[in-house]
Tab-separated table of C-alpha atoms in Angstrom:
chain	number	residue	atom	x	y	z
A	384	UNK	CA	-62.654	-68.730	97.093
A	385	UNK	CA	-64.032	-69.296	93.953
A	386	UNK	CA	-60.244	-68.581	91.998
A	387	UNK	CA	-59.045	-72.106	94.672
A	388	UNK	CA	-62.249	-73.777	93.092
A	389	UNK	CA	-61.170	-72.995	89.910
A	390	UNK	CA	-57.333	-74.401	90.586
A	391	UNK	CA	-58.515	-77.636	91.838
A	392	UNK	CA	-60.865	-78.247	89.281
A	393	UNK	CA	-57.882	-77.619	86.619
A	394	UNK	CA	-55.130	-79.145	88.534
A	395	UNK	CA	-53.833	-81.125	85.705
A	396	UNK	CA	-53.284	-78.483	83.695
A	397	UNK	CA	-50.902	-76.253	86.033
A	398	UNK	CA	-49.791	-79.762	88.210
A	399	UNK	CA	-48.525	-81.569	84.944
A	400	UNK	CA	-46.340	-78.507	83.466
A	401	UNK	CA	-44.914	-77.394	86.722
A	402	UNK	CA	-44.109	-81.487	87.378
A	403	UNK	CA	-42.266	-81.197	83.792
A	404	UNK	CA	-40.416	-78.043	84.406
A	405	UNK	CA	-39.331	-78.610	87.758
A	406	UNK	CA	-37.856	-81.677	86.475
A	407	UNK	CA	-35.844	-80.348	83.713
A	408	UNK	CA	-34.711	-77.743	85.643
A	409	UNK	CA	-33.461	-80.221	88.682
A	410	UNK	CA	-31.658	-82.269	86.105
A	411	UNK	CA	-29.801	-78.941	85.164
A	412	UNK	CA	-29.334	-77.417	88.653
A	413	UNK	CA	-28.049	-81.054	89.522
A	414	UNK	CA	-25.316	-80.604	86.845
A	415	UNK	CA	-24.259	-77.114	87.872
A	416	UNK	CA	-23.999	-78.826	91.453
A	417	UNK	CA	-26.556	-76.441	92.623
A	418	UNK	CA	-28.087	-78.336	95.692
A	419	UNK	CA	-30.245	-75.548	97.206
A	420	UNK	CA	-31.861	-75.416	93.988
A	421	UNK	CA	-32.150	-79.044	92.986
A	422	UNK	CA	-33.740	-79.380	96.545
A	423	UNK	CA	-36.664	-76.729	95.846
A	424	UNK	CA	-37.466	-78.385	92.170
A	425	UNK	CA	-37.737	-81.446	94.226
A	426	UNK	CA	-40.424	-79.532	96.836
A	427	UNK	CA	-41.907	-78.905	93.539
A	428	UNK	CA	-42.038	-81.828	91.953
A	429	UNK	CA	-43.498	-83.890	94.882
A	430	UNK	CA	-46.011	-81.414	95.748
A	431	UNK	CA	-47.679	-81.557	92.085
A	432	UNK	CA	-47.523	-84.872	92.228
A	433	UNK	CA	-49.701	-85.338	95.347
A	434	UNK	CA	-51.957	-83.188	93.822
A	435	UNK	CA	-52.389	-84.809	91.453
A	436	UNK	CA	-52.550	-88.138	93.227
A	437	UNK	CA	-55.083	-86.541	95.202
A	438	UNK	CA	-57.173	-85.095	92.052
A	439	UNK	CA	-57.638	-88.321	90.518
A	440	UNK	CA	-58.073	-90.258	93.430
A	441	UNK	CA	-60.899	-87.815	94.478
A	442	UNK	CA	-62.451	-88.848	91.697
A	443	UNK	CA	-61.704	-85.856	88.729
A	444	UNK	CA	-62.904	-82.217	88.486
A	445	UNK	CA	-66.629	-82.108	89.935
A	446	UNK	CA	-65.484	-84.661	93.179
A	447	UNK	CA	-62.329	-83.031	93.591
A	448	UNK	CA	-64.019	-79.793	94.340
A	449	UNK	CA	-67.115	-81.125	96.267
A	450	UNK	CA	-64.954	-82.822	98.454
A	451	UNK	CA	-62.671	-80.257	98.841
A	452	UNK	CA	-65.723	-77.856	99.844
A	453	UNK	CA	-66.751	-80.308	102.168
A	454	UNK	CA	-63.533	-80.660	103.949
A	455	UNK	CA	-63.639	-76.582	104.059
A	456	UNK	CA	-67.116	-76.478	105.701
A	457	UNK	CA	-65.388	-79.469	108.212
A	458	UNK	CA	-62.828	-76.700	109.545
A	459	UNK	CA	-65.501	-73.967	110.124
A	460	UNK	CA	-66.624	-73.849	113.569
């Protein structure tokens, strides 16, 4: 558990890169008319940018995780 702690805590620094990358290689998978592709760089793209919508808008490292650890202790009956 503690290596998911340790993501969300540092989610801007794997969320931004993959954001970049996925973009770039969209564009280029878009050119080769490569839809399958451009589709899954799009998955990617959205889903590190709702993490990182949510990182920031818990509040930065130290929230992010407390909340997160409280909404883990929520789903354990």
């Amino acid at each position: 558990m503690s290596e998911l702690y340790f993501l969300i805590r540092h989610t801007p620094f794997w969320a931004i890169p993959l954001l970049f990358v996925a973009a770039e290689f969209g564009y280029i998978f878009w050119l080769r008319k490569k839809k399958t592709n451009v589709k899954i760089c799009i998955l990617f793209m959205l889903l590190s940018t709702v993490f990182l919508g949510w990182y920031y808008y818990a509040g930065g490292p130290d929230k992010a995780v407390r909340k997160f650890m409280k909404f883990h202790r929520s789903l354990d009956l």
